[in-house]
CSV table of C-alpha atoms in Angstrom, one decimal:
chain,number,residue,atom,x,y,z
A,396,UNK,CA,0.0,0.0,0.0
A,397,UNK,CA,1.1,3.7,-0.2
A,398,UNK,CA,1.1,5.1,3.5
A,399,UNK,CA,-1.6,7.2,4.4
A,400,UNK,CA,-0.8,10.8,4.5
A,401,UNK,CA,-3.5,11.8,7.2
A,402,UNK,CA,-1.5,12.6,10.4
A,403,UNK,CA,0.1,15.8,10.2
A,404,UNK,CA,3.3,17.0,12.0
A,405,UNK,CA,3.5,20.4,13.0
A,406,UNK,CA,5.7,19.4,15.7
A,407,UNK,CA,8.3,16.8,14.6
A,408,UNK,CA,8.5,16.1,18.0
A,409,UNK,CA,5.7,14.5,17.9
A,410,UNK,CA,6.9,11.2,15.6
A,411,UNK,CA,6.6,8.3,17.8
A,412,UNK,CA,10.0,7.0,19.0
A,413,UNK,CA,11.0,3.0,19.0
A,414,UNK,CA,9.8,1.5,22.3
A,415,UNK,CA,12.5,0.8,24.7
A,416,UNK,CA,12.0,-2.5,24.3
A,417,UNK,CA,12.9,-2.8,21.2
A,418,UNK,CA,16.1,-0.7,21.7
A,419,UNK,CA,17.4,-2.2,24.9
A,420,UNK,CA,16.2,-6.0,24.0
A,421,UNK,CA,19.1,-9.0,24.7
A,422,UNK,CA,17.5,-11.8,23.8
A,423,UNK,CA,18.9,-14.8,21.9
A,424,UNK,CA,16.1,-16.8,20.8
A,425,UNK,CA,14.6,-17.0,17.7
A,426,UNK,CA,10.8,-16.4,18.6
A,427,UNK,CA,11.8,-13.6,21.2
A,428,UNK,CA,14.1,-12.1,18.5
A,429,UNK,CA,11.2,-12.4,16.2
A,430,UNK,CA,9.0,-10.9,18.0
A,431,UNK,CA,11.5,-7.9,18.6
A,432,UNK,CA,11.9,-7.7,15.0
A,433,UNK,CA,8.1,-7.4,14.7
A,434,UNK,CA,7.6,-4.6,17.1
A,435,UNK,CA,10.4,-2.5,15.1
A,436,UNK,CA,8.8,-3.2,11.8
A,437,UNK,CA,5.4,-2.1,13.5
A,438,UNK,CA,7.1,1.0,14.9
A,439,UNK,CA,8.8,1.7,11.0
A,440,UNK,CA,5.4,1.2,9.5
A,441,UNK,CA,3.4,4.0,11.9
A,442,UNK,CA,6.2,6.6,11.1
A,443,UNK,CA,6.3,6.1,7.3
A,444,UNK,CA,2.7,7.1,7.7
A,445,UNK,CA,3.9,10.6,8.8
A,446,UNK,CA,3.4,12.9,6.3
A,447,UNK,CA,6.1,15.1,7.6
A,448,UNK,CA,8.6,12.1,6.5
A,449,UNK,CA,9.9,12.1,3.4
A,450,UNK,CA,9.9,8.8,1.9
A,451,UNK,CA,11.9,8.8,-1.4
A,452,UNK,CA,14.8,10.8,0.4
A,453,UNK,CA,14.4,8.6,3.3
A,454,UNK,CA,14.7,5.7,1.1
A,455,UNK,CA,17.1,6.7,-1.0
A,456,UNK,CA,19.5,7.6,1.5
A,457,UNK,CA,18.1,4.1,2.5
A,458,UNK,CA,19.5,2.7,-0.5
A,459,UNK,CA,23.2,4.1,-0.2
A,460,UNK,CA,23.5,2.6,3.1
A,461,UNK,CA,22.9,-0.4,2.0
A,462,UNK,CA,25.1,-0.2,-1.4
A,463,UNK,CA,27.7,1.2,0.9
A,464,UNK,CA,27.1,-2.6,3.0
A,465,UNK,CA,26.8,-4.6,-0.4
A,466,UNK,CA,30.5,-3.2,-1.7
A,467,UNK,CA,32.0,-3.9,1.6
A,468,UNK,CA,30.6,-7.5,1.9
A,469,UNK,CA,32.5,-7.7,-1.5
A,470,UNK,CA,35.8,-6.6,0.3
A,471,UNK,CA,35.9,-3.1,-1.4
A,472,UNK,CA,37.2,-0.1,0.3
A,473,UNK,CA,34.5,2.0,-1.7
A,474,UNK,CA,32.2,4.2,0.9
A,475,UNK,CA,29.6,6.6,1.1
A,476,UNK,CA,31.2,9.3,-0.6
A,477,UNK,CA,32.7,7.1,-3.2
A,478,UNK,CA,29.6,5.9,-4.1
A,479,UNK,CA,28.1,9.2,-4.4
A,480,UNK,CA,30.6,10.1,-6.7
A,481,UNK,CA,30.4,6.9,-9.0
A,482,UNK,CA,26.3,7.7,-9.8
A,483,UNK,CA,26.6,11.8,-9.5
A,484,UNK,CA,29.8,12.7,-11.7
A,485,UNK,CA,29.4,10.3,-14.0
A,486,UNK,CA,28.6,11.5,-18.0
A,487,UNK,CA,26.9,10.5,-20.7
A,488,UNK,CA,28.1,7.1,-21.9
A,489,UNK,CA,30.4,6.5,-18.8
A,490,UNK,CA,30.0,3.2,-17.2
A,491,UNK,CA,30.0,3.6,-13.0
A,492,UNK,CA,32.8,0.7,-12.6
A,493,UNK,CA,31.2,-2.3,-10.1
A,494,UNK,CA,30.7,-0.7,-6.7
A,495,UNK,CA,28.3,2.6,-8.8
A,496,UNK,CA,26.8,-0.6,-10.7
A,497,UNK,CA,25.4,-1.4,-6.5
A,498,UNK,CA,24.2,1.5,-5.9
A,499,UNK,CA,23.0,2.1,-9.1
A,500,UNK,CA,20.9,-1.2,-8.6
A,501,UNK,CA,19.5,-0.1,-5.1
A,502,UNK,CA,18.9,3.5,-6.6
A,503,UNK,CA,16.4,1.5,-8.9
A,504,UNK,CA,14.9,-1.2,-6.7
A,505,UNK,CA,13.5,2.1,-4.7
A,506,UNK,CA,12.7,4.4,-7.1
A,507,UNK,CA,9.3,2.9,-8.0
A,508,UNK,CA,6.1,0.9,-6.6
A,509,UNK,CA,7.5,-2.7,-6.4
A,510,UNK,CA,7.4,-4.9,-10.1
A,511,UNK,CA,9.0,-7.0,-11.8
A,512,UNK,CA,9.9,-4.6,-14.5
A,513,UNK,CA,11.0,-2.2,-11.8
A,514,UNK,CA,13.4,-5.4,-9.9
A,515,UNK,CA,14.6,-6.0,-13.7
A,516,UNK,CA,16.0,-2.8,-14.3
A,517,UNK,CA,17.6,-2.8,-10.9
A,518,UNK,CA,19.0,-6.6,-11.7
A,519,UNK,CA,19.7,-7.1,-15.3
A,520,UNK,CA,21.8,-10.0,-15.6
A,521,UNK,CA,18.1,-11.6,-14.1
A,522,UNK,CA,15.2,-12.2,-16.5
A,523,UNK,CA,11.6,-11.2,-15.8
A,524,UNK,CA,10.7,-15.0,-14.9
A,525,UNK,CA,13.7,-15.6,-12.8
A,526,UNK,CA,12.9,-12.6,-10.7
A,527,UNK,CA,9.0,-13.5,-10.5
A,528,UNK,CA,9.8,-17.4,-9.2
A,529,UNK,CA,12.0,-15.5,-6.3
A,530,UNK,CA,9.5,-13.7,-5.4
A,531,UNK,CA,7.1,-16.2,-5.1
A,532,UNK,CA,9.9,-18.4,-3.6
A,533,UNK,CA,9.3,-18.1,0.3
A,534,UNK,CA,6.6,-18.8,2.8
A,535,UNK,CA,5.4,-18.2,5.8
A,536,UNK,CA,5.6,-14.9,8.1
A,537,UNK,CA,7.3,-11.8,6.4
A,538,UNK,CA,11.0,-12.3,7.7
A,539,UNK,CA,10.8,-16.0,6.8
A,540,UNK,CA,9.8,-15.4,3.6
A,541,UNK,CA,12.7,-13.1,3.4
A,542,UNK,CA,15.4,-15.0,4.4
A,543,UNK,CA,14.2,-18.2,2.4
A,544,UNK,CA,14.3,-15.9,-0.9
A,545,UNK,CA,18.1,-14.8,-0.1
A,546,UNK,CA,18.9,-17.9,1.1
A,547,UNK,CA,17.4,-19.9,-2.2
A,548,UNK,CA,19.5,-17.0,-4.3
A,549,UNK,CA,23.0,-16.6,-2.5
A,550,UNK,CA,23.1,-20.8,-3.0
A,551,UNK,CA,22.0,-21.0,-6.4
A,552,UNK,CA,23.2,-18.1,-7.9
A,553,UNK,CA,27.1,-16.9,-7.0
A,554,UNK,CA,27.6,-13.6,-6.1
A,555,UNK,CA,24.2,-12.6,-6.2
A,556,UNK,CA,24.3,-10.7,-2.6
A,557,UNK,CA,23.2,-7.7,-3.8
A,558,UNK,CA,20.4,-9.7,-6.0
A,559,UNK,CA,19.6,-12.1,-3.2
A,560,UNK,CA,19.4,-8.9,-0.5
A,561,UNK,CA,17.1,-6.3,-2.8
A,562,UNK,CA,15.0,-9.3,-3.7
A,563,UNK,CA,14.3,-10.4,0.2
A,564,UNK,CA,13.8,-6.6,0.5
A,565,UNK,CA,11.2,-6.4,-1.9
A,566,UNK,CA,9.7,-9.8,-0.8
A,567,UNK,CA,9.8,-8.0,3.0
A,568,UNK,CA,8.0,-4.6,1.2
A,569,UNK,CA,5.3,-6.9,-0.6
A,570,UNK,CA,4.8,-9.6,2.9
A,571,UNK,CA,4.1,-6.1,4.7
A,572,UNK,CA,1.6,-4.3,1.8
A,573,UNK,CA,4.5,-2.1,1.4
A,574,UNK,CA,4.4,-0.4,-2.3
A,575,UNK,CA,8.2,0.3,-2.6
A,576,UNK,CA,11.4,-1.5,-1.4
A,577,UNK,CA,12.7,0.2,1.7
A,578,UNK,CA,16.1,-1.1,1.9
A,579,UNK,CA,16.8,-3.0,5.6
A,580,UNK,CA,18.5,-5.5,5.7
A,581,UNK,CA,21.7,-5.3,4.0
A,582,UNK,CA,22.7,-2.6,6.8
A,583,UNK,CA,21.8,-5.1,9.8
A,584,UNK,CA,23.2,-8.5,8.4
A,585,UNK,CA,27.7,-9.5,8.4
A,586,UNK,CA,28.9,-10.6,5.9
A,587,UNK,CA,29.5,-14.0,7.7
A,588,UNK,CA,24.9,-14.1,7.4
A,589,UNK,CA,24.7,-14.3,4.0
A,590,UNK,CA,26.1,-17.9,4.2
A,591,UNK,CA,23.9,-18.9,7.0
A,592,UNK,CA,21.3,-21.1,5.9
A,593,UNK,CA,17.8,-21.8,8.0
A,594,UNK,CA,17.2,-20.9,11.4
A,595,UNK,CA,20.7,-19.4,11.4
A,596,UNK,CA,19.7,-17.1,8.6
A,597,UNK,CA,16.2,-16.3,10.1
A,598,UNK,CA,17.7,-15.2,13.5
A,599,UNK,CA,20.3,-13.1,11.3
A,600,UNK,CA,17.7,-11.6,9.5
A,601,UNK,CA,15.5,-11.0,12.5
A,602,UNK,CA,18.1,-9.0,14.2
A,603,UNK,CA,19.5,-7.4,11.4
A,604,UNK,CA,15.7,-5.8,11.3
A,605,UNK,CA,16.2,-5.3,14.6
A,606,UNK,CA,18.9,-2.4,14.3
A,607,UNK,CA,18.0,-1.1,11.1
A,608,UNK,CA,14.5,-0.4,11.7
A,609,UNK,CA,15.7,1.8,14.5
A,610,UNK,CA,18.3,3.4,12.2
A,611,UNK,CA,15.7,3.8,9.8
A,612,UNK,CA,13.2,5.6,12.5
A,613,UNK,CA,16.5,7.7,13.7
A,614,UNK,CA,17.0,8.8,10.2
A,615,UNK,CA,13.4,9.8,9.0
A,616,UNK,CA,12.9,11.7,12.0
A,617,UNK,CA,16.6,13.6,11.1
A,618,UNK,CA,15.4,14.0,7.4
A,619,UNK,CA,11.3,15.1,8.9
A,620,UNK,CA,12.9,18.0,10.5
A,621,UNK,CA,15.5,19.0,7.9
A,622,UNK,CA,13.3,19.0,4.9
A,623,UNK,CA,10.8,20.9,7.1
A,624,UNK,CA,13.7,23.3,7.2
A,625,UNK,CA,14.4,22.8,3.5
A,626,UNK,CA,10.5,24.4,3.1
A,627,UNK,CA,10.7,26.7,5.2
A,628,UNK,CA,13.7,28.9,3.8
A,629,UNK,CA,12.3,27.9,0.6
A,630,UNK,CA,9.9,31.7,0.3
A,631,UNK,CA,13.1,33.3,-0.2
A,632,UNK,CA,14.6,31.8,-2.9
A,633,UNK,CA,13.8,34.4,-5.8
A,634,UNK,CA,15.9,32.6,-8.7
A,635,UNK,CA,13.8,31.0,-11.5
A,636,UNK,CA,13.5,27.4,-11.2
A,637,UNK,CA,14.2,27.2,-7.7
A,638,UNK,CA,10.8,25.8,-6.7
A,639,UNK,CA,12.4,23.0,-9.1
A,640,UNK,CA,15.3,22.5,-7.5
A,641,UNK,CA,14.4,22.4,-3.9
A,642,UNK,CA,11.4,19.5,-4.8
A,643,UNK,CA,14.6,17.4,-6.4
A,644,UNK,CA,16.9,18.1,-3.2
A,645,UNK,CA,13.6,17.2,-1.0
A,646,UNK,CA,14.3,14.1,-2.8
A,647,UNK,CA,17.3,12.6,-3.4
A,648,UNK,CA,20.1,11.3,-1.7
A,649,UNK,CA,22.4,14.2,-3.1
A,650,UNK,CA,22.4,16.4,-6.3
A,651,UNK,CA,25.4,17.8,-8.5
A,652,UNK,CA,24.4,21.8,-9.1
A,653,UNK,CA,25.0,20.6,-13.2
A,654,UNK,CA,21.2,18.5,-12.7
A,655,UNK,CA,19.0,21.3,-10.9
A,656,UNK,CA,17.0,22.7,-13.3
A,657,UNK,CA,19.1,26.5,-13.5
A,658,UNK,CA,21.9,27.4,-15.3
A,659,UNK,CA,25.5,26.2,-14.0
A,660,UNK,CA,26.1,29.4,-12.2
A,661,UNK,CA,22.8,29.6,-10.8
A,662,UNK,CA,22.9,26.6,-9.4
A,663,UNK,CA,25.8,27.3,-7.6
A,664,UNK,CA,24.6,30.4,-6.0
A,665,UNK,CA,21.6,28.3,-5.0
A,666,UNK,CA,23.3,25.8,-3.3
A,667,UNK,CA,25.8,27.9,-1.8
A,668,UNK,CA,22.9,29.9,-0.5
A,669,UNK,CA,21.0,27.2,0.9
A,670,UNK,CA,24.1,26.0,2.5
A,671,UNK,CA,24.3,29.5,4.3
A,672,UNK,CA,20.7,29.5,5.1
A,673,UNK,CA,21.3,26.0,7.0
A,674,UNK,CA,19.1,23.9,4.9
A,675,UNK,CA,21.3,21.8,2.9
A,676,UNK,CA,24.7,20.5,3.6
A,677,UNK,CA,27.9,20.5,0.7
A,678,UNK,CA,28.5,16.6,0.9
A,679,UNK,CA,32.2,16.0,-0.5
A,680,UNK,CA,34.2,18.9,1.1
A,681,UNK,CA,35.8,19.4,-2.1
A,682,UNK,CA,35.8,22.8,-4.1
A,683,UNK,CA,35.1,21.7,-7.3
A,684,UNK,CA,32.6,18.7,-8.9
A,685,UNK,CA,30.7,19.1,-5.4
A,686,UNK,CA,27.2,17.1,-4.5
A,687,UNK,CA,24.7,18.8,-2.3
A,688,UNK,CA,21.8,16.8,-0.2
A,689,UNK,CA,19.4,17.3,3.0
């Protein structure tokens, strides 16, 4: 489903924070860990119905965290900013070299309601029937669905952990009538997981929910009361096109001046500007070929 929009926030204060049971849980069996992973699903599902959160930032900032976990489970140095830098800078024709091919693919798994044309484009060495017979693959609860789709693929299929992990994320988005892939467990699971099989795996999963539905929660409530900062400085900002721009900032995980909708110099006095007026941040700390985000 999308998330209802009804509940308002005029004071981000207000978004519900994860129990302290949830946070402060040690408990080492599966069903208490299950249930544990429950509750901070629950919790993740009331405040994506905020309408003060906003979910395509949120999930693709989502989606770098976990490209950022996918390209270190490979045993590359690449991080954060790399990535950035191997989807933003890139120009026409370029290819982003395999750890921008990762984030690239989670950039797409999140960008639209959950398909099979949608997982294709985000996974194209799979065809549209392989990627249907995963989805169908599991059974059971959400999480054990999950965990039997990226177990069935990481055995059959080598090196498909990014495949296997945006696949059990979509199979976790459509067990829980989400409409798009919010990206969860590649930031919670080791790299030793992904070789786990059964129970093993399904207690890895279960935790790796665990702490990255609470980063998640963390992290829309940061982004709830940026963006709402974002808007707010927004009235005065008089250069044409800046409407534009600030919508694709309230957006995306970071933006090169060279997309907004202005020309190049504009752009740059508009980011610069927000930057002074506290409602974006310059991400690289470079001087030149710099990314801007919320």
């Amino acid at each position: 489903m999308t998330f209802a929009r009804h509940d308002h926030c005029d004071d981000l204060d207000t978004l519900p924070r994860m129990p302290s049971r949830v946070t402060s849980g040690r408990v080492e069996t599966l069903e208490d860990v299950a249930f544990l992973s429950g509750a901070a699903l629950a919790h993740l599902h009331l405040v994506l119905g905020r309408d003060c959160v906003p979910q395509t930032l949120l999930r693709d900032r989502l989606a770098l965290r976990a490209a950022e976990a996918c390209v270190g489970f490979s045993g590359r140095p690449e991080r954060a900013g790399e990535l950035r830098d191997a989807v933003h800078l890139l120009r026409p024709g370029d290819l982003p070299g395999p750890a921008g091919a990762v984030c690239q693919s989670w950039q797409r798994a999140v960008e639209r309601p959950v398909s099979i044309k949608v997982l294709g484009r985000a996974l194209p060495t799979l065809v549209p029937g392989q990627i249907a017979a995963w989805l169908d693959a599991g059974k059971g609860a959400p999480v054990t669905r999950a965990a039997m789709v990226l177990e069935a693929l990481v055995r059959e299929t080598p090196r498909a952990d990014v495949a296997g992990l945006i696949l059990a994320d979509a199979v976790l988005a459509q067990a829980l009538c989400w409409d798009r892939v919010v990206p969860l467990l590649a930031r919670g699971l080791k790299r030793a997981d992904l070789r786990k099989q059964g129970d093993d795996l399904r207690l890895a999963c279960h935790r790796a929910l665990v702490s990255s539905a609470v980063e998640a929660v963390r992290l829309a409530a940061d982004l709830a009361r940026r963006t709402a900062h974002l808007k707010a400085v927004a009235p005065k900002l008089r250069a044409k096109g800046a409407g534009d721009a600030v919508e694709m900032l309230l957006s995306r995980d970071a933006v090169a001046p060279s997309a907004l909708p202005l020309p190049d110099r504009a752009a740059r006095r508009l980011c610069d500007r927000l930057v002074d007026l506290g409602a974006v941040r310059e991400l690289t700390g470079r001087d030149t070929f710099r990314l801007y985000g919320v």
